[in-house]
Amino acid sequence: MTSIRQPTRGGGLARGLADFREFMIIALILAIAAAMSLASPVFLTPENLSVVLLAVSTQAIVAVGMTVLLVSGGFDLSVGSTVGLAGAVTAMGLAGGLPVAAAVLAGLALGAAIGAANGLIVARIGINPFITTLGMMGIVRGALEVISRGKNISGLPKAFNEIGQGYLADIQHPIAQHPIVISLVLVALGDILLRQTRFFRQNYYIGGNEKAARLTGINVDRITIFNYALTGLLAAVAGIIMTARLGSATVTAGAGLELQVISAVIIGGASLQGGEGTVLGSFLGCILMALIVTSLNLLGVDIYWQRLIIGATLLAAVMIDTLGKRRHRR
Amino acid sequence: MTSIRQPTRGGGLARGLADFREFMIIALILAIAAAMSLASPVFLTPENLSVVLLAVSTQAIVAVGMTVLLVSGGFDLSVGSTVGLAGAVTAMGLAGGLPVAAAVLAGLALGAAIGAANGLIVARIGINPFITTLGMMGIVRGALEVISRGKNISGLPKAFNEIGQGYLADIQHPIAQHPIVISLVLVALGDILLRQTRFFRQNYYIGGNEKAARLTGINVDRITIFNYALTGLLAAVAGIIMTARLGSATVTAGAGLELQVISAVIIGGASLQGGEGTVLGSFLGCILMALIVTSLNLLGVDIYWQRLIIGATLLAAVMIDTLGKRRHRR
Amino acid sequence: MHLPSDPVVEARGVTKTFPGVRALDAVNFSLRRGEVHALVGENGAGKTTLIHVLGGVLRPDAGEILVEGRPVRFRHPADAARCGIGLVFQELSLAGNLSVAENIFAHRQPVRAAGLIDWPALHARTRELLARFDLDVDPRTPVRRLPAARQQVVEILKALSRGPRVLVLDEPTSSLTAPDAQHLFAGIARMKAAGASVIYISHHLPEIFRVADRVTVLRDGRVVGTCAAAEATEQSLVRSMVGRDLANIYGERQSEVGPEVLRVREACGERFSGVSFSLRRGEILGVAGLVGAGRTELARALLGAPPMTAGTVALDGRPVRIRSPADGIAAGLAYLTEDRKQDGLFLDMTVRANCVAPSLADFAGRLGWMDERRIDRFAEDSRRRLRIATPGIAQRVRNLSGGNQQKVLLAMWMGARPKVLIVDEPTRGVDVGARSEIYGLLRQLAAAGAAILMISSDLPEILGLSDRILVMRQGRLAGEFLRGQATAETIIARALPPDGGG
Amino acid sequence: DRPQPAGPPGAKRDASSQLYIEVSALGSLDYFYDHKLGMELAGKALGVRTEYTGPSDYDMAAMITVFEQAIARKPDGIVVVGFEPSLGAIIDKAAEAGIPVVTVDADLPGSRRIAFVGTGNHRAGLEGGRKLAELLGGKGKVALMTKPGQSNLEERIRGYQDALRQHPGIEVVQVADTQSDPTVAAQAAAALLQKYPDLAGIACVEAAGGNGAAMAVREAGKAGKVRIVAMDRGNDVLESIREGVISATVVQQTALMPFYAVQILYNLNNADIPITTNNAAAGITGAPAAIDTGVVIVDRSNYGHFVRSR
Ligand SMILES: Nc1ncnc2c1ncn2[C@@H]1O[C@H](COP(=O)(O)OP(=O)(O)OP(=O)(O)O)[C@@H](O)[C@H]1O
Ligand SMILES: Nc1ncnc2c1ncn2[C@@H]1O[C@H](COP(=O)(O)OP(=O)(O)OP(=O)(O)O)[C@@H](O)[C@H]1O
Ligand SMILES: [Mg+2]
Ligand SMILES: [Mg+2]
């Protein structure tokens, strides 16, 4: 029996195998954590763990949308640029005197609009997601350069910066920092929705066979547009939190984020063919990648080696899984 | 009638439509050229044309391999890194006293080996090309950082630099510069081979229906490995020419090249689903993109606008084609 | 020493297991020179697996293959091809983007001196091959533009073009037109005369008696027996396949036909025009016609995929506009596709997930929460009722045999409970036993109040099941018969174009 | 409320247990070799442990993560390249945790860093502009090349513009995009050479621009006729200076930046200089507020000393 990364129920064994990938990543994460806590006394401190969670917060939020997209057979390279532009537009709104809520809403609306534009082009004109969002990535980053003219925007109101720097209910514990709490809530929500609700489950069908999904009455175009808009919206959420955390919007914010997120989502069990993946898996993928970067830094590994090690990990994680699945298939 | 981008023969109308994309790009190129020659008197000089050809030479060489890959349903994100590493290894060989031929051979062998590794992982382990080559992109760039320790390598022998700076048969005409001549020869050769030979045409079959190709007796795995190795080899060729042209190898050489090449190849009519594309189309795609960059510079367009315009062009080119095809289908 | 009467190809003790399934269990099979050997059995009996082993697609877990008495070990379909074994697959194995010529000659195109492809020669040779089936198709046409029946011919020509000594045909007629089937039979006869051998798989028993010299029956991966075709009867074959006798597989209508549900007026689309008809509750309306008559196009247009270009549709007397399948389904229509792989099934999803695909909403509770237990129950139920051969409902549909996949497709739509169910070639590739189940289910649905539009190229099925029969010809309605009025001859007479050509 | 030295004067732990970390980005670029070198030499000179960390891309989010981690390790001081204002918050967080921070190379005056060591990007541009004006004899058309959106480069461009504005005979005709890629830079430079046949000079504010411009000028057969001022001291740039294609390059004494930054932090921790009776209470750090490491213009006359063997 093969492992299928769709949320399934029933049949103890079937379910166990379905979660093979998630188990594998958890095992990997625990192994790294165990090794690291021996190697470095600071590793298991709440401060250090919060560093990891803080580091993945932006990625994890974007990964929720990206997972839904990949499950439905979509793909989005423009998220990194959207993170940057939404943050900058919010910051400009604030600099221009808008109240915090209005500026944040403007940023969110912009993100959703960029996503919806992607979705419209993919669904209605029928252009491949890769090329659509590659073009959009350039357009959005370009728009950011045009409106900011290369300059960073800082000096944002404290009330806004609180979004990224404050603590949940003012509990001054590192894990209660807003970005961590928000990302964990969105991940949990995303996981449950995608796993358990009819609306989101349609994505597995679309990703499985788009034509067949159409004939079963699924409104593929509308869901596609929704998915891209959701991803854009979540990218904007991430961008706004990042801006608040940094207290300023930079022109390069989010650059390269798209590949990090896509890598993490794929490590987490989604596939580019669509039809597979869970939000929890994607989140674990984010954690795994962040943990490796963090560990390399804690161990003081020469920075020249880091890129190599990260690339190798990505390949190794996917390879172990593929080979593992193969064994199961025999 | 749909436009199908494979080299077909005979049937006036059918053939015309089959090459629709190539015609469209040529028309776009001519339109830009016409507009530019009005806007800028220097545009149509051989010097300026050679600037465009020189600018695309690296991309065009890599695009030959990428076209074959995309036709067969493959994909390679690691070419940019391979360009960098192959150039650096060649330069290090030269700096270490190797004769030019030996150093170049080492660089080429390395490129082919990286490609073959991609091919093996894709074909034998069965990991998705996107994730395989994304991992490889990190590994190869990381290896470059490790071996060069971040330092550029220069002071290369003149005999080597001639590869990138010399002229064909010493004809001191701008178009006779080595990078231009080599890239044009490779493009012409690649186009004929992919169009007209049995061996390369198997790629259309594989890209069209991989399972069917296997059942037909096509050795899909071997061809896949060959294609990746070829792409790696051509990336190494490009990297060596680039190094010779610059007279030095840098750690960032080739970064971002993968997306430029893939964009150009897709504009040129290949599709990520495989089974479509021609080397000529890809070359025209490269020319179109380079023409736009050159035109933006000649027109003195604000640099903050350039990224936006390039992204929009990419999308527009693909959209026009898609909409055009749709009309034809009616 | 290999004597002419010795088997050309022989399987000895071949065993092949998949996770949870023993597809072949110590199978012995031999093919003699110049014979046509039929292979029959229920869906999932192991027929396709056996020929895949013989053709080098699969490697057996145990046992050996002998060609002309010598043991061989195929590691690749190309190895089998080199031994003169040519396969025509149950699932189309063409590259839709390539031309007919390049599909047939794949990587064996004629080349000129410089190693470049000789296009004129390629096209000329393709035309020669096409002529064998009286086909006037441009060799440069991309295969994806051909209807499935024509693609099947290309598939057969691809195998024939290599001049195989052993031709293996896996359900070749399941999507072949009657005239093309005749061409195929003629081709088989020619091959036989030339001393070549044929393995022939089919669920259409009359065909078996027409072409085969010997018949081997498989059941649950084991050989039940081999006998001369002349000594077998349809009944004896069915008994050894299914293990019981089947009476009237079409059954009888269980209730009265009710009021009109669907009325279509002057419907036009790309391949049909001016089609008007009506459909009533509890009725099964058969639609007959030759391939390309526009039946599939009409059915898809009703569902809005793509919508019709002119004409009106009324459901329960109210006019409806259907612009997409979502509209159509919301209005109470459902369409079971003729091409299960393309747009029917979710191959990489489980049987369970497939079963509920069209009726997700029925399994969602408040807030759109999915009720997993009910899904399990429904899927298990479908599996039992349709006798889907699978180790469990968590199996990927891709791993099912062709006929069992078709049953999953049926299970999907049986659960959807639409007002109007359109089924397009519902029993393609389904064994006789399962076919009678399916007919029973269609009857039950009709009795429960559904109106059923059944497109089929299987005339006995049309005649046995329909309350009323429409005949389409070249995109137009060419006749209507009430149950009992029609015979195979009258239907074919209406379906053939006036000039009598194919 | 400046951060206070961790312990009373003279009571510090022995040097070898002290840790100083530099946090940067773009670490794989040739330029940052000097940063690593400076940290290493400071460590040797003072007998303390030093580390260089940071992402190899220009990724501020990743840099902040590395910074957070550095804080979690409670080092005795952090050296940071103040690329962008977005680093301000994290510097303040370190200060709050009692870890003194010194900015190097680029400053963040609004933050709670105790000192800045470097020349500043604006100064680098300014000096480069002066050199170019001198090379051109105060007249001619000039193009600038940069990669948009990166703060340090934007600063340098502004420096160039400010310097060249002083020379009415010089006209900045265009700013071109290099995308940090020598071949793209070459393409842009080549277009500029076509468009302005009388172009007199090209100034580049990052390494790729210099290489690209040199390549374009060489390929256009205009070596020496068009004056190029490059940035940084990569061997490739020096090679082009030897060849005469690049006229000069703007070099900072980069290795000094982290070196002196660590010195400042070390002194702060180990030698509380009694400027007042109680420095802390008086609100004095006892450290210099800024050290200017200066700009060196490298040209044919002195390039040979800058060439590094591998
Ligand atoms: N790749 C596979 N993985 C798992 N099980 C498989 C696979 N291929 C076939 N099977 C199983 O092997 C058994 C035999 O399948 P096979 O395709 O040979 O049947 P068949 O006799 O050709 O049936 P049909 O008439 O429906 O085509 C079936 O139970 C099928 O589910
Ligand atoms: N002559 C043709 N040329 C190209 N495509 C065709 C032709 N005839 C049919 N097709 C395509 O083949 C498919 C089936 O055709 P159609 O609906 O006309 O046939 P049908 O009456 O349903 O016949 P059947 O279902 O028996 O094959 C459609 O997708 C149609 O576009
Ligand atoms: Mg079968
Ligand atoms: Mg049909």
Short mmCIF file of C-alpha atoms in Angstrom, two decimals, chain B residues 1-4 6-11 14 71 192-193 195-199 201-209 211-220 274-276 329-330, chain C residues 52 57 76-78 81 89 91-99 102-104 106-112 114-120 123 140 142 144-145 158 162 270 341 398:
data_model
loop_
_atom_site.label_atom_id
_atom_site.label_comp_id
_atom_site.label_asym_id
_atom_site.label_seq_id
_atom_site.Cartn_x
_atom_site.Cartn_y
_atom_site.Cartn_z
CA MET B 1 -7.15 24.48 -34.64
CA THR B 2 -4.66 24.67 -31.85
CA SER B 3 -1.12 25.75 -32.26
CA ILE B 4 1.28 23.03 -31.46
CA GLN B 6 6.70 21.15 -32.42
CA PRO B 7 8.56 21.30 -35.58
CA THR B 8 6.15 19.94 -38.13
CA ARG B 9 6.50 19.75 -41.83
CA GLY B 10 4.36 20.46 -44.83
CA GLY B 11 0.81 21.81 -44.99
CA ALA B 14 -0.89 23.96 -40.60
CA VAL B 71 10.50 19.44 -24.12
CA ILE B 192 18.53 21.10 -36.09
CA LEU B 193 19.23 18.19 -33.79
CA ARG B 195 13.97 19.15 -34.91
CA GLN B 196 15.43 16.58 -37.21
CA THR B 197 17.09 13.71 -35.45
CA ARG B 198 15.53 10.57 -34.12
CA PHE B 199 17.46 10.65 -30.89
CA ARG B 201 12.84 13.85 -31.11
CA GLN B 202 12.25 11.15 -28.56
CA ASN B 203 12.05 14.03 -26.10
CA TYR B 204 8.76 15.20 -27.58
CA TYR B 205 7.39 11.74 -26.98
CA ILE B 206 8.66 11.61 -23.41
CA GLY B 207 7.35 15.08 -22.68
CA GLY B 208 4.02 14.26 -24.28
CA ASN B 209 3.41 11.05 -22.38
CA LYS B 211 4.51 6.37 -19.57
CA ALA B 212 3.65 5.82 -23.20
CA ALA B 213 7.22 6.57 -24.16
CA ARG B 214 8.43 3.88 -21.77
CA LEU B 215 5.95 1.36 -23.15
CA THR B 216 7.00 2.24 -26.68
CA GLY B 217 10.49 1.14 -25.80
CA ILE B 218 12.09 4.53 -25.40
CA ASN B 219 14.72 4.37 -22.71
CA VAL B 220 13.29 7.27 -20.75
CA GLY B 274 6.58 19.14 -21.63
CA GLY B 275 6.18 18.06 -25.21
CA GLU B 276 6.49 21.50 -26.76
CA ARG B 329 -8.94 27.38 -31.86
CA ARG B 330 -12.35 28.69 -32.73
CA HIS C 52 2.53 -7.04 -19.21
CA VAL C 57 6.49 -4.13 -18.81
CA HIS C 76 12.19 -3.36 -20.69
CA PRO C 77 9.38 -3.33 -23.27
CA ALA C 78 12.08 -2.78 -25.87
CA ALA C 81 9.84 -5.84 -28.97
CA PHE C 89 -2.30 -1.56 -24.43
CA GLU C 91 -4.88 2.17 -21.69
CA LEU C 92 -3.97 4.36 -24.61
CA SER C 93 -0.23 4.90 -24.70
CA LEU C 94 0.11 7.70 -27.22
CA ALA C 95 1.71 11.12 -27.03
CA GLY C 96 -1.22 13.39 -27.86
CA ASN C 97 0.99 16.28 -28.87
CA LEU C 98 2.72 14.31 -31.60
CA SER C 99 1.45 13.54 -35.06
CA GLU C 102 5.40 10.09 -35.14
CA ASN C 103 3.26 8.15 -32.72
CA ILE C 104 3.28 5.13 -34.94
CA ALA C 106 7.99 6.77 -32.25
CA HIS C 107 11.77 6.42 -32.27
CA ARG C 108 11.97 4.41 -35.47
CA GLN C 109 11.42 7.13 -38.03
CA PRO C 110 13.11 6.53 -41.38
CA VAL C 111 16.26 8.63 -41.67
CA ARG C 112 18.27 10.02 -44.50
CA ALA C 114 22.95 12.48 -42.56
CA GLY C 115 20.90 10.85 -39.82
CA LEU C 116 18.14 13.40 -40.22
CA ILE C 117 14.54 12.26 -40.30
CA ASP C 118 13.14 11.59 -43.75
CA TRP C 119 9.75 13.22 -43.37
CA PRO C 120 8.28 12.36 -46.79
CA HIS C 123 4.44 10.19 -43.98
CA ARG C 140 0.59 15.02 -39.59
CA PRO C 142 -1.71 15.54 -33.79
CA ARG C 144 -4.94 14.45 -29.46
CA ARG C 145 -7.28 15.79 -32.10
CA LYS C 158 1.85 1.34 -33.92
CA ARG C 162 6.89 -3.32 -36.31
CA GLU C 270 -19.72 22.34 -32.23
CA LYS C 341 -8.68 8.45 -17.07
CA ARG C 398 -4.44 3.95 -10.26
#
